[in-house]
XYZ file of N, CA and C in Angstrom:
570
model
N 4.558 -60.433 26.670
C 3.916 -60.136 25.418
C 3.953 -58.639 25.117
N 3.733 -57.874 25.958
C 4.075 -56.158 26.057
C 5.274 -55.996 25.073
N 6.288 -56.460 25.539
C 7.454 -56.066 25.097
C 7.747 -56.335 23.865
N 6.773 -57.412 23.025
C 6.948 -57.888 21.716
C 6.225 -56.747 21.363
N 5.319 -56.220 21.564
C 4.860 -55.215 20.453
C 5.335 -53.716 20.714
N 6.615 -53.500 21.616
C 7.265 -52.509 20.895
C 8.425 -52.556 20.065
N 8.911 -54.213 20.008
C 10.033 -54.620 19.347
C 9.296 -55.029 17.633
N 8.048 -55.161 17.878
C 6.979 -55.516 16.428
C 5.819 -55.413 16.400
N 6.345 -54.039 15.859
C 4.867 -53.331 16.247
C 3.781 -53.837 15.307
N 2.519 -53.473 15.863
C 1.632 -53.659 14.695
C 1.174 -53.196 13.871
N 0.283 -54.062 13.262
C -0.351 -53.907 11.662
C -0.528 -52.109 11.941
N -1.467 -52.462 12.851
C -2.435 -51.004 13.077
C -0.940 -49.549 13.262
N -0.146 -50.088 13.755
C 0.914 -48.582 14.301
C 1.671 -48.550 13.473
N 1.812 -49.501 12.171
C 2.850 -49.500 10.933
C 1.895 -48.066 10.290
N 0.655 -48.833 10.289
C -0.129 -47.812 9.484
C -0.491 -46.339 9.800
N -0.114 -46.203 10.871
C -0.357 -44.762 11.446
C 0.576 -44.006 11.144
N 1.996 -44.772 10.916
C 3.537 -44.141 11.127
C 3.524 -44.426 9.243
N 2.834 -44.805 8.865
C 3.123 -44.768 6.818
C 2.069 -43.412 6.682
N 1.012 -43.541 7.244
C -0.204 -42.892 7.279
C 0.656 -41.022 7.351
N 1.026 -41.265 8.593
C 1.316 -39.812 9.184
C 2.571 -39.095 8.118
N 3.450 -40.047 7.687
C 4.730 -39.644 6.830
C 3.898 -39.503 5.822
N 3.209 -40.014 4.572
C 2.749 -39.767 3.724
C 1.663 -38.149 3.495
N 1.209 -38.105 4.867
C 0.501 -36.504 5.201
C 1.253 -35.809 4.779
N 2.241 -35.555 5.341
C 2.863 -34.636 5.675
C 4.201 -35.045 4.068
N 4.409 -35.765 3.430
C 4.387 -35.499 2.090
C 4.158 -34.621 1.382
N 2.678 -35.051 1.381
C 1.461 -34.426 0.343
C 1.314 -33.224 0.338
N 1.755 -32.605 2.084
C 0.969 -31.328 2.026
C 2.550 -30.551 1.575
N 3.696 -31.002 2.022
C 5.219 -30.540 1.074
C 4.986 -30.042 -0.139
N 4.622 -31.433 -0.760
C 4.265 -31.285 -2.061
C 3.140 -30.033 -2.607
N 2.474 -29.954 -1.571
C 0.873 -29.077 -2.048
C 1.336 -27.970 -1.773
N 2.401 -27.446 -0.682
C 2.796 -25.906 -0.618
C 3.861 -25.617 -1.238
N 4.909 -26.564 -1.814
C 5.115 -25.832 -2.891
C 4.866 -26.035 -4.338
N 3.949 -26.447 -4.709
C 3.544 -26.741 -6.051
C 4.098 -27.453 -6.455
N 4.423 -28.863 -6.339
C 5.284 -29.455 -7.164
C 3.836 -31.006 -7.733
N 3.841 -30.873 -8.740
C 2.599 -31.220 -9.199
C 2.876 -32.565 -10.505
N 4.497 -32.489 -11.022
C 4.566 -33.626 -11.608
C 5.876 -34.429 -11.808
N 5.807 -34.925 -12.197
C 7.153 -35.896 -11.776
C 8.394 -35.448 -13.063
N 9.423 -35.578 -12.886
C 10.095 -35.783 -11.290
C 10.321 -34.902 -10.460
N 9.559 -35.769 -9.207
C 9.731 -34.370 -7.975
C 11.014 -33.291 -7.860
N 11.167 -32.415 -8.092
C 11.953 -31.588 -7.793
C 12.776 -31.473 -6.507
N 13.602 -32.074 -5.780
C 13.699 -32.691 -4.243
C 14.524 -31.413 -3.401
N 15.273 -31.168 -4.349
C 16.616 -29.677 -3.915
C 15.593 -28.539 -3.715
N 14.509 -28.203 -4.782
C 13.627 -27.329 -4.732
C 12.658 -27.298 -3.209
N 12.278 -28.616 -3.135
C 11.829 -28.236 -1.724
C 12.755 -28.532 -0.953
N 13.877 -28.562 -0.721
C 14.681 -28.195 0.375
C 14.672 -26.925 0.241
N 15.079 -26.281 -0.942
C 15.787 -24.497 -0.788
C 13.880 -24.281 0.181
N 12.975 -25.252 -0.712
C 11.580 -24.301 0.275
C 11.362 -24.278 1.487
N 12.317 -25.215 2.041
C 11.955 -25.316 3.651
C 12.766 -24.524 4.312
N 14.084 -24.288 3.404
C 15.403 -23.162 4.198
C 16.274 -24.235 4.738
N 16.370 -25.581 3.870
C 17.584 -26.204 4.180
C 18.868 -25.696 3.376
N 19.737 -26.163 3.606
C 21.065 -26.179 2.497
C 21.370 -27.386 2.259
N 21.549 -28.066 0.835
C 22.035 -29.098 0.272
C 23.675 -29.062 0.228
N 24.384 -29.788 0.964
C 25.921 -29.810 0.609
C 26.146 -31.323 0.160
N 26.700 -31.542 -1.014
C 27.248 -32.603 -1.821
C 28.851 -32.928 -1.018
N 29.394 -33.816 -0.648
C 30.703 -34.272 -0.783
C 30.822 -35.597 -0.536
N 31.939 -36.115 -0.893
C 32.675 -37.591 -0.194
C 32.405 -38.204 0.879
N 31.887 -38.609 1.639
C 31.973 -39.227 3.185
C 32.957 -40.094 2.709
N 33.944 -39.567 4.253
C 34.874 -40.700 4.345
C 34.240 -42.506 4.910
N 32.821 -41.998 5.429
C 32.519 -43.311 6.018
C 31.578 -43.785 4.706
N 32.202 -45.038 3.590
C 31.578 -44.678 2.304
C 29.973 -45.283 2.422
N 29.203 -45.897 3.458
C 28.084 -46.695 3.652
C 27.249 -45.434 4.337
N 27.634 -44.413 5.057
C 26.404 -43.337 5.222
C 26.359 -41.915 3.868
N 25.238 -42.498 3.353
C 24.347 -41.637 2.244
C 24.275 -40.561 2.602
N 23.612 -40.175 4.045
C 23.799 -38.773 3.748
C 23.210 -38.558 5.783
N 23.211 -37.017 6.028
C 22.853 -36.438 7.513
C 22.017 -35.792 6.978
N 21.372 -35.280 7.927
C 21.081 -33.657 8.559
C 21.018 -33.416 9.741
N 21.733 -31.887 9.802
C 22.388 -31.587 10.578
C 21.274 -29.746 11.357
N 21.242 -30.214 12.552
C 20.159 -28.696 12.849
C 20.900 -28.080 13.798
N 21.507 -26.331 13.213
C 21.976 -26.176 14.769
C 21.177 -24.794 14.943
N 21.203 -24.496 16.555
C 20.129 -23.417 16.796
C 20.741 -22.124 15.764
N 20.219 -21.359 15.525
C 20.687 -20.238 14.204
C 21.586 -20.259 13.496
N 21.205 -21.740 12.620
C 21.726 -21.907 11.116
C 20.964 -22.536 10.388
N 21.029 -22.505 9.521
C 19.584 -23.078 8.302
C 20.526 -24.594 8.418
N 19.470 -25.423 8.554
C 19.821 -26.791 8.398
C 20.388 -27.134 7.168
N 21.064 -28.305 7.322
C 22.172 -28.336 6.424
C 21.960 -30.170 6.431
N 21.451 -30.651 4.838
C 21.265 -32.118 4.589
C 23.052 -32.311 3.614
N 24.117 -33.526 4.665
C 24.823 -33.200 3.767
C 24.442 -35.061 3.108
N 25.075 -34.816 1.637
C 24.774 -35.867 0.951
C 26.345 -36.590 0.640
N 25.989 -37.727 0.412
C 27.280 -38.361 -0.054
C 27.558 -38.288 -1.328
N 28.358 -37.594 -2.418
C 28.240 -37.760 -3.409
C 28.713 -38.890 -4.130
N 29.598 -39.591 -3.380
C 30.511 -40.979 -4.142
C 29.012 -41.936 -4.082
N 27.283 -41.559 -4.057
C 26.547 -42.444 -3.893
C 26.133 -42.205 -5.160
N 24.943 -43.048 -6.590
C 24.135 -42.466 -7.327
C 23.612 -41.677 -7.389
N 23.236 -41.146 -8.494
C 21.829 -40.174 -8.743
C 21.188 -40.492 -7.698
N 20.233 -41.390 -7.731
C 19.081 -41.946 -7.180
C 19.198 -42.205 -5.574
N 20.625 -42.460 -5.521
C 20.057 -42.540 -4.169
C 20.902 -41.230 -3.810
N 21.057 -40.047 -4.139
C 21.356 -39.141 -3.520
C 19.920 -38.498 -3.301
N 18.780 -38.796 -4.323
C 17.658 -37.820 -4.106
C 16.777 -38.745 -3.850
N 17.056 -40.038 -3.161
C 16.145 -40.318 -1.907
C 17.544 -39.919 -0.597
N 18.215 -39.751 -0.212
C 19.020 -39.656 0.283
C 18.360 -38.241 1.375
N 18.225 -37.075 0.117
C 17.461 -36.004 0.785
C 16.090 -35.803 1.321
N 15.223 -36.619 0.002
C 14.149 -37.039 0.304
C 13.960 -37.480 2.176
N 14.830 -38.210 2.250
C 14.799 -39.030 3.754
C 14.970 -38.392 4.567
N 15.841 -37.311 4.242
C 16.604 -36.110 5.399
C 15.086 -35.002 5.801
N 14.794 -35.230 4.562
C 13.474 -34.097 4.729
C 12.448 -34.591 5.339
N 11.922 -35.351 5.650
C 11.284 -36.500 6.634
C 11.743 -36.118 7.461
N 12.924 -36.625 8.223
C 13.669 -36.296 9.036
C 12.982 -35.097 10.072
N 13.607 -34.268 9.140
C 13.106 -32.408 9.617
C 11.898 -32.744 9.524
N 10.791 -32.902 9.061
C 9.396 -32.483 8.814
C 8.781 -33.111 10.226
N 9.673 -34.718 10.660
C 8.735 -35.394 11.548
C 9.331 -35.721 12.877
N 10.534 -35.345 12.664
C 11.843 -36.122 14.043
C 12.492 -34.583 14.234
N 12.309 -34.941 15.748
C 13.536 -33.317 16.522
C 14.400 -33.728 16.612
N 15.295 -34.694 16.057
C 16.738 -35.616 15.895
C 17.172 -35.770 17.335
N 18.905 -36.252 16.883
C 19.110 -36.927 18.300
C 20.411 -35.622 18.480
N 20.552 -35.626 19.837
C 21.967 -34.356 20.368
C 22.926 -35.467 20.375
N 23.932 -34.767 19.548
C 25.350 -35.167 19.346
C 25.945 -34.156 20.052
N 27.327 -34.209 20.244
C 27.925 -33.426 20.370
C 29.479 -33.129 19.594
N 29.226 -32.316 19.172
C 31.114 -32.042 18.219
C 31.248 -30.775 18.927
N 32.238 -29.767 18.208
C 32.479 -28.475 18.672
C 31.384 -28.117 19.898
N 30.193 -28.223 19.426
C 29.477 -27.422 19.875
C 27.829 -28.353 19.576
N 26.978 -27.902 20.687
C 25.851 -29.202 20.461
C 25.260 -28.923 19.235
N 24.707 -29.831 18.504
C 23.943 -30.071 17.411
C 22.884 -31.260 17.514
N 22.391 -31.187 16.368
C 21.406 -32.380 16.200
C 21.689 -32.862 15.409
N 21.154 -34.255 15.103
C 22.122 -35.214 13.782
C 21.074 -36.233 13.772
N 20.815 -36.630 12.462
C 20.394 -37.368 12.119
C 20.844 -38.232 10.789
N 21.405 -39.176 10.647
C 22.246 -39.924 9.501
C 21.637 -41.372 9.088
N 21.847 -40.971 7.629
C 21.055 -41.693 7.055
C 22.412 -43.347 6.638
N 22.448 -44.313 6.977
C 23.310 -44.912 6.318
C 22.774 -46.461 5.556
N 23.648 -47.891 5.531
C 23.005 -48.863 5.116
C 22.031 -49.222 6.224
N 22.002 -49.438 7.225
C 21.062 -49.514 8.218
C 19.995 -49.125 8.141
N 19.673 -47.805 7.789
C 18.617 -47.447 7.566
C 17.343 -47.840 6.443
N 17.964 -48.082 5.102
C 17.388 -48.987 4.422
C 16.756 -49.997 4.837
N 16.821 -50.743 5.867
C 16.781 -51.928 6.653
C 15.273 -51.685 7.337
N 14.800 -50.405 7.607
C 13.965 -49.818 8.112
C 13.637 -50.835 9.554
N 14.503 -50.958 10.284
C 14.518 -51.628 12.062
C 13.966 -50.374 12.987
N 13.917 -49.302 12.743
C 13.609 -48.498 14.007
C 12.143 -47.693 13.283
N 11.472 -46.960 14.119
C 10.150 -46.135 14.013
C 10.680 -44.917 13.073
N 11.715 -44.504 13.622
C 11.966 -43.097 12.540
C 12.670 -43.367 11.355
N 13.482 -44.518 11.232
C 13.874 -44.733 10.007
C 12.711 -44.993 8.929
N 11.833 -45.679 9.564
C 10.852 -46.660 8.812
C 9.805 -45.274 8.071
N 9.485 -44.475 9.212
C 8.792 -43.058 8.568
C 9.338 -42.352 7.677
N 10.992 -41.920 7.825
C 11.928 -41.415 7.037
C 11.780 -41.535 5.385
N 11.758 -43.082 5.493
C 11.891 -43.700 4.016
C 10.841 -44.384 3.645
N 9.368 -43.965 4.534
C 8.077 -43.951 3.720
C 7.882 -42.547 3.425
N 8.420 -41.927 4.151
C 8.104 -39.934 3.654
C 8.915 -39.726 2.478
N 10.214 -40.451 1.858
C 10.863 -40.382 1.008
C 10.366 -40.751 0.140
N 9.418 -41.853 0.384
C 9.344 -42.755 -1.359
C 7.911 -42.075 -1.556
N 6.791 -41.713 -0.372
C 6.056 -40.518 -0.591
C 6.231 -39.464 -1.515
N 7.422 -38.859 -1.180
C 7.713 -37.890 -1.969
C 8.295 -37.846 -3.099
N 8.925 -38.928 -3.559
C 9.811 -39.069 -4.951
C 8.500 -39.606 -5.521
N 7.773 -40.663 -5.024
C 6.545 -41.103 -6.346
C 5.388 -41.120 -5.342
N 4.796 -40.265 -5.434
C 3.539 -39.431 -4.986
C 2.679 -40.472 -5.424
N 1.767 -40.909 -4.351
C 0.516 -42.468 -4.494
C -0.140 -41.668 -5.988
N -0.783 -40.416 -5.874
C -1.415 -39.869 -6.826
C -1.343 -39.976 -8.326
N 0.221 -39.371 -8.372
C 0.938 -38.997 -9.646
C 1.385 -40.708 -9.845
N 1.866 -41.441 -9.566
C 1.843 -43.085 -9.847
C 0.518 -43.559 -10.370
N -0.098 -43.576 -9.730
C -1.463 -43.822 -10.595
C -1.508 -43.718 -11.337
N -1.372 -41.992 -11.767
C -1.863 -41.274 -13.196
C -1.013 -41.949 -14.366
N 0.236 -41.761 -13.698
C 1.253 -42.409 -15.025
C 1.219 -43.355 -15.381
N 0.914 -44.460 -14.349
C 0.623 -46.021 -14.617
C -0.377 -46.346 -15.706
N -1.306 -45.421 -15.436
C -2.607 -45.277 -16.714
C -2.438 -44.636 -17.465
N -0.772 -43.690 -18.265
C -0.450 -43.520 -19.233
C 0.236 -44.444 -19.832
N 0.740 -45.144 -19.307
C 1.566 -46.532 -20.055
C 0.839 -47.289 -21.372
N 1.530 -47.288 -22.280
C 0.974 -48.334 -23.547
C 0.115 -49.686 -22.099
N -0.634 -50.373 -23.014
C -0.943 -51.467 -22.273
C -0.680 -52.740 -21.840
N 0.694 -52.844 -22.778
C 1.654 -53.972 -22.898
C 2.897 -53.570 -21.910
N 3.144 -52.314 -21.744
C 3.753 -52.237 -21.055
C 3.585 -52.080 -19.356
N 2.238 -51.983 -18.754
C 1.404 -52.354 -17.975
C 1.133 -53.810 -17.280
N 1.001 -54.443 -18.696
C 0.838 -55.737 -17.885
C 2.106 -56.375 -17.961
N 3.217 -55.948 -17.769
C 4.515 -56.538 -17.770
C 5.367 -55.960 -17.026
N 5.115 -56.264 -15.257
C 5.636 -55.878 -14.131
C 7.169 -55.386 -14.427
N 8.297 -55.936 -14.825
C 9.429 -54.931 -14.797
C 9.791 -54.455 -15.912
N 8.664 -54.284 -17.133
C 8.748 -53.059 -17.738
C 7.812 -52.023 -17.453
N 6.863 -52.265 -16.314
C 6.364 -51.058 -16.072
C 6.899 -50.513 -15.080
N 7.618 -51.166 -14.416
C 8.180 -50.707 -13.220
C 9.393 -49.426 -13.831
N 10.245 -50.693 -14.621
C 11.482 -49.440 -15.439
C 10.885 -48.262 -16.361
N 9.668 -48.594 -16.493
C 9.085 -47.113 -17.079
C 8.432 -45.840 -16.177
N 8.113 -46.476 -15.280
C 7.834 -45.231 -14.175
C 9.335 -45.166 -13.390
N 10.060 -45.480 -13.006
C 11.262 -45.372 -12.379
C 11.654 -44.185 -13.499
N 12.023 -44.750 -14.886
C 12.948 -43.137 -15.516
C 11.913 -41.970 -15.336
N 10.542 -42.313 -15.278
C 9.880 -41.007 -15.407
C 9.804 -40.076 -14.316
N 10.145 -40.806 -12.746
C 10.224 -40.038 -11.256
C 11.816 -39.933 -11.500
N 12.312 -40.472 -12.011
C 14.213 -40.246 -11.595
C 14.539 -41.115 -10.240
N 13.963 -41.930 -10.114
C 14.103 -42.886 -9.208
C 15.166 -44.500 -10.020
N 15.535 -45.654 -8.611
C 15.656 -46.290 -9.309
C 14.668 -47.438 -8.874
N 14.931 -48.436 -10.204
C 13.740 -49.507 -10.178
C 13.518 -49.715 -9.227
N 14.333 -50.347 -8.336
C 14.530 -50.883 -6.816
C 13.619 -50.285 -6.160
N 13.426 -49.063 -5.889
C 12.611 -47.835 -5.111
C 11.145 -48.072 -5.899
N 11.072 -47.504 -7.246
C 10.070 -47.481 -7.695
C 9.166 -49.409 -7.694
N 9.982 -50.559 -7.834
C 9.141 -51.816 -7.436
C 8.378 -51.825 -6.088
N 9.397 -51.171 -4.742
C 8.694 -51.157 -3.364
C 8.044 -50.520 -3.329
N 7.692 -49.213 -4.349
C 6.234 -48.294 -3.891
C 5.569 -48.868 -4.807
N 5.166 -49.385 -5.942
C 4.248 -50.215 -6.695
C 3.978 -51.162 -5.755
N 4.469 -52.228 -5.027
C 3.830 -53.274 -4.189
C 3.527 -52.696 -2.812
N 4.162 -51.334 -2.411
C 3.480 -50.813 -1.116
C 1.770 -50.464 -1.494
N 1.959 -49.622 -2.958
C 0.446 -48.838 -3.260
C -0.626 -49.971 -3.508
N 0.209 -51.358 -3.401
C -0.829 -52.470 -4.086
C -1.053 -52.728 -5.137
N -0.260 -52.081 -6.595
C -0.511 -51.985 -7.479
C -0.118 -53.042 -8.568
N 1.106 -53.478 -7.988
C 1.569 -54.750 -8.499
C 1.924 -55.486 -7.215
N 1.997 -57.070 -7.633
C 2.130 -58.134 -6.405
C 3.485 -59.032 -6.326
């Protein structure tokens, strides 16, 4: 029975590991002022002293890395052959990443750290993925700022789950997809 609850974990350690990524969100968000939607995501990278590099992956199913090596400013690279949207949860995730995981040692030229984001990860099967891309959707639609907007919506468009959904999605720059799983994470719709 031990062994089932590190393969499924529980109620209680889901919530510590949504709990702890969402902290550490908020307080992103709170040092550098970013106060309304849509989150600004590149902006707090330049604030943390990452570098954003855009290109092609030849492997076309990983979205994006980051990459830490001892004296160089970390470097989130993104896939660009991916969407808008999921390039800036893409970083979003990377920044998690850095904020909560000392990544894993690879080795190329020379040792590094690596952390890669691909379809798998979506899947959220492991502890750091699962934090990754609750610190992501943390940060693209802030529990707070969702609220607020939700209670700017006409009222027809409120009580009509995927038009309120597609109306807060254009307003974070998210897509629906993202913005439906944090509406039924926050409880807000069922």
């Amino acid at each position: 029975m031990a062994g089932l609850r590190t393969c499924w974990p529980t109620r209680r350690r889901r919530q510590v590991v949504a709990s702890r990524a969402e902290q550490a969100a908020v307080r992103l968000l709170a040092e550098a002022g970013e106060t309304a939607p849509p989150v600004r995501v590149e902006r707090l990278a330049v604030h943390l002293g990452i570098v954003v590099s855009r290109s092609a992956f030849k492997d076309g199913d990983v979205s994006g890395m980051l990459v830490r090596q001892d004296g160089q400013p970390p470097v989130v690279g993104v896939n660009d052959t991916h969407s808008d949207h999921r390039q800036r949860f893409t970083i979003a995730h990377e920044l998690g990443h850095f904020l909560l995981h000392p990544g894993r040692d690879v080795v190329l030229d020379r040792p590094v750290r690596v952390n890669l984001r691909d379809k798998t990860s979506s899947m959220a099967t492991d502890r750091e993925e699962i934090e990754a891309n609750t610190f992501a959707a943390s940060l693209l639609m802030p529990a707070s700022l969702v609220r607020s907007m939700l209670q700017q919506l006409p009222g027809a468009v409120r009580q009509d789950p995927d038009r309120c959904t597609s109306a807060l999605a254009e307003v974070f720059d998210v897509s629906e997809s993202a913005m439906g799983f944090r509406l039924i994470n926050l409880g807000l719709v069922s």
